[in-house]
Short mmCIF file of C-alpha atoms in Angstrom, two decimals:
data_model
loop_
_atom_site.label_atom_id
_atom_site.label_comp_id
_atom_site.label_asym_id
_atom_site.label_seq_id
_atom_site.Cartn_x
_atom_site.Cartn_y
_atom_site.Cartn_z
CA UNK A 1 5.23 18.27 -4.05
CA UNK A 2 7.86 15.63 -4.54
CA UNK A 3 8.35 14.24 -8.40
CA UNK A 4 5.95 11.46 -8.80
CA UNK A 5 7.44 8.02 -8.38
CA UNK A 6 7.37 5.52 -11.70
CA UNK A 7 8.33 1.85 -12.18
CA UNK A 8 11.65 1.35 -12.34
CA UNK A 9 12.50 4.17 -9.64
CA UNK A 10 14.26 3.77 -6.24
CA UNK A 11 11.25 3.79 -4.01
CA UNK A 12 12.07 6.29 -1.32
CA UNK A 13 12.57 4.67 1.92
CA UNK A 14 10.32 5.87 4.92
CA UNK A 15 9.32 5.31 8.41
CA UNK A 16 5.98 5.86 9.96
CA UNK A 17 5.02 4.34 13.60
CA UNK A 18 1.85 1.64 13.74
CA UNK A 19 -1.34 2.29 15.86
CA UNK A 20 0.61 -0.11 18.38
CA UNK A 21 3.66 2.35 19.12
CA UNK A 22 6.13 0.72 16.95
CA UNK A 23 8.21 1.67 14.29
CA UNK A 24 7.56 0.58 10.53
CA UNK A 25 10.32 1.30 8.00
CA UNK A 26 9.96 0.08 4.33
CA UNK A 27 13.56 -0.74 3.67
CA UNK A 28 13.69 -3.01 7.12
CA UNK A 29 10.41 -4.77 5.34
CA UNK A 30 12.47 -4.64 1.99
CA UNK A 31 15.01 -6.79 3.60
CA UNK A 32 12.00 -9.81 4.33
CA UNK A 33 9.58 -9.68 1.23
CA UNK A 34 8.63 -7.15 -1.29
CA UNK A 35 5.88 -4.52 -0.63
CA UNK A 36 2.80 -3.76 -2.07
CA UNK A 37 2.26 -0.15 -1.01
CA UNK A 38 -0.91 1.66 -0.85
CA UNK A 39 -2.14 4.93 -0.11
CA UNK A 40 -5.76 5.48 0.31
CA UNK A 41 -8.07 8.28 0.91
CA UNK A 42 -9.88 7.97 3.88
CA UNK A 43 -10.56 4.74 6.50
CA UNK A 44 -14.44 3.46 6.06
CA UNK A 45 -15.61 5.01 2.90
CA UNK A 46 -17.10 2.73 0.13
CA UNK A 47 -14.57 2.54 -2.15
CA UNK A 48 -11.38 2.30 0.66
CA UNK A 49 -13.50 -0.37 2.40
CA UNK A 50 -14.35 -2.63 -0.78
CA UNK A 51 -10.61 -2.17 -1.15
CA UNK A 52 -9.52 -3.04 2.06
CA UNK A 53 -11.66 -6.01 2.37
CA UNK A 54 -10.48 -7.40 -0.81
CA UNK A 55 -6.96 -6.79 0.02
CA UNK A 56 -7.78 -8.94 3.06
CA UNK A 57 -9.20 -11.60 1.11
CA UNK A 58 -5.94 -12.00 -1.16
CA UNK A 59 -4.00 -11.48 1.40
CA UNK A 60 -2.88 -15.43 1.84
CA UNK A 61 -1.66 -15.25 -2.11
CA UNK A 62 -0.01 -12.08 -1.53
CA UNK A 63 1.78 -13.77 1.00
CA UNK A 64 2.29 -16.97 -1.14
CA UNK A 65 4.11 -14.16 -3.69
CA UNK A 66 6.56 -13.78 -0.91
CA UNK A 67 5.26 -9.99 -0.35
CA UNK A 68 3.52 -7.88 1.96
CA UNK A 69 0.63 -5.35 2.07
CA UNK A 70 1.22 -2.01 3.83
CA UNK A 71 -1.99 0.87 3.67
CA UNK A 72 -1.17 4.30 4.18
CA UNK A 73 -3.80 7.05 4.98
CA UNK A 74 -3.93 10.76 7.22
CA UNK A 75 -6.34 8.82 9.50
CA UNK A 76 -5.27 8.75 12.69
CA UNK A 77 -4.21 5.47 14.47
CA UNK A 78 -7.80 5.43 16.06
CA UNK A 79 -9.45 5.52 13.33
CA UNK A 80 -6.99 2.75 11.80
CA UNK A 81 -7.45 0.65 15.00
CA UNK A 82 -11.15 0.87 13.94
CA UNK A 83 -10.97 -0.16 10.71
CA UNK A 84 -8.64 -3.40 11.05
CA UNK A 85 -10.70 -4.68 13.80
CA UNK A 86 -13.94 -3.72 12.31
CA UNK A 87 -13.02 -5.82 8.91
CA UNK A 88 -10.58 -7.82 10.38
CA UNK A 89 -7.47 -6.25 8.41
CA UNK A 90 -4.52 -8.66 8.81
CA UNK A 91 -2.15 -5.92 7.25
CA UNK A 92 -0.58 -3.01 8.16
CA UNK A 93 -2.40 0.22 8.34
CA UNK A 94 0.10 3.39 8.62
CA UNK A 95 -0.91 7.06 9.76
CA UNK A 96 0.81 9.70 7.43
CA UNK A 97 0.00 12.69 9.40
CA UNK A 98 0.61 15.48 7.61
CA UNK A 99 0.78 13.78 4.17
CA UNK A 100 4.91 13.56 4.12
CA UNK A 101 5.15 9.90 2.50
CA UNK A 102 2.50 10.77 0.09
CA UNK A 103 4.40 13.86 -1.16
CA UNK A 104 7.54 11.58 -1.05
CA UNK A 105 5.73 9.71 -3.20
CA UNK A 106 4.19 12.73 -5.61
CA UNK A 107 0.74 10.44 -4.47
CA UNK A 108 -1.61 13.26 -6.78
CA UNK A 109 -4.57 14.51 -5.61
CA UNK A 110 -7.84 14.47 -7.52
CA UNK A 111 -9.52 17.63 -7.78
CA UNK A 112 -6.33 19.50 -5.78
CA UNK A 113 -8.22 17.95 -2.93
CA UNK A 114 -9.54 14.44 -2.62
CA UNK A 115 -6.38 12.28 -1.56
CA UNK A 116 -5.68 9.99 -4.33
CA UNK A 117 -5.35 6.12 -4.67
CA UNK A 118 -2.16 4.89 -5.66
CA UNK A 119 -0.69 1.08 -5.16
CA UNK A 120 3.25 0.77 -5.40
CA UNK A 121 4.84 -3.14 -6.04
CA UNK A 122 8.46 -2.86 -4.72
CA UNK A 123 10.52 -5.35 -4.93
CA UNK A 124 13.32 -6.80 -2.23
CA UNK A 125 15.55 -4.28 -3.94
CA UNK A 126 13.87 -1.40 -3.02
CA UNK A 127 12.82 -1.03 -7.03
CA UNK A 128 9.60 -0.18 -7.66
CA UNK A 129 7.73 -2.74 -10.01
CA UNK A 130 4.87 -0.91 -11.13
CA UNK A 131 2.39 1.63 -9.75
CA UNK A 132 -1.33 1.50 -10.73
CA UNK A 133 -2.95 5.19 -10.01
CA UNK A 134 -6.84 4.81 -9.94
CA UNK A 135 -9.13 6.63 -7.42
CA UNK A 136 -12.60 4.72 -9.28
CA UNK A 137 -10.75 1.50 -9.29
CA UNK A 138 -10.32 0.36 -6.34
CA UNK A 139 -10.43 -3.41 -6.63
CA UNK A 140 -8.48 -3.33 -9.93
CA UNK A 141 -5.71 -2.38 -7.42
CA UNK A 142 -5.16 -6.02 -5.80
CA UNK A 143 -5.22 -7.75 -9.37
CA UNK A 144 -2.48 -5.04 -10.96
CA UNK A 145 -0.54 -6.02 -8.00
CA UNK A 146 -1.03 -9.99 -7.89
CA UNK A 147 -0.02 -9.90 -11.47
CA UNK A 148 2.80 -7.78 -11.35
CA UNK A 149 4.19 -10.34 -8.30
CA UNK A 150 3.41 -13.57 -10.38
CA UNK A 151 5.75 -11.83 -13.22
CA UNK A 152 8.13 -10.62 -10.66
CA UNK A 153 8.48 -14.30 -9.27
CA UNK A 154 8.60 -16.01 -12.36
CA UNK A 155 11.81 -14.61 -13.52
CA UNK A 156 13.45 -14.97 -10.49
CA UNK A 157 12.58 -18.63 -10.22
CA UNK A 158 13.90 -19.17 -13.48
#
């Protein structure tokens, strides 16, 4: 397993292909907005749904904060196709089959086996703001995050 990534790290750059065929790579995102990263452990559980869905419902003010939302899980792109239409997911849902961005990441596992939940902010630089690591927590991942953007804006506005 990779060294676990902390605030104030390089975030590593990656590329994983979208249910739709095409090609996502963080850095090519880096170059629009800043990224709020998050790995997950599994589509349409309780917790990853409640997250999901609330990540959705902020997803306007993320926007507003000039970033966007990216979800990484080892579902497959079925099951991700699933889960954005069934709760109407206006983000992007990535397949990391065989876990490589999540070791890239050191994303730990709970127990040695449950996938864990980890949010990244990165910023246009390709820094990474903060990282909030809470597999219990799920909504508490979408506030860490707005805040850490607000901050992030406010000194560069100023």
């Amino acid at each position: 397993m990779s060294q676990e990534i902390k605030a104030g790290d390089k975030a590593p750059d990656f590329e994983l292909f979208r249910a739709d065929g095409s090609t996502f790579s963080l850095y090519e995102q880096l170059k629009q907005t800043n990224v709020v990263l998050y790995f997950y452990p599994k589509d349409n559980t309780p917790g990853c749904t409640k997250q999901a869905c609330e990540f959705r419902d902020q997803y306007e003010v993320f926007k507003e904060q000039n970033a966007e939302v990216v979800g990484i899980s080892s579902d497959s792109d079925e099951s991700h196709q699933d889960f954005e239409h069934t709760y109407q997911l206006p983000f992007v849902l990535l397949s990391d089959k065989g876990n490589q961005v999540r070791k890239l990441y050191g994303v730990p596992k709970k127990f040695g086996i449950i996938p864990g939940r980890v949010t990244y902010v990165i910023d246009q630089s390709g820094t990474v703001q903060y990282v909030f690591n809470s597999l219990t927590k799920p909504l508490e991942h979408i506030k860490v995050a707005l805040d850490t953007l607000k901050k992030l804006n406010s000194t560069v506005r100023t």
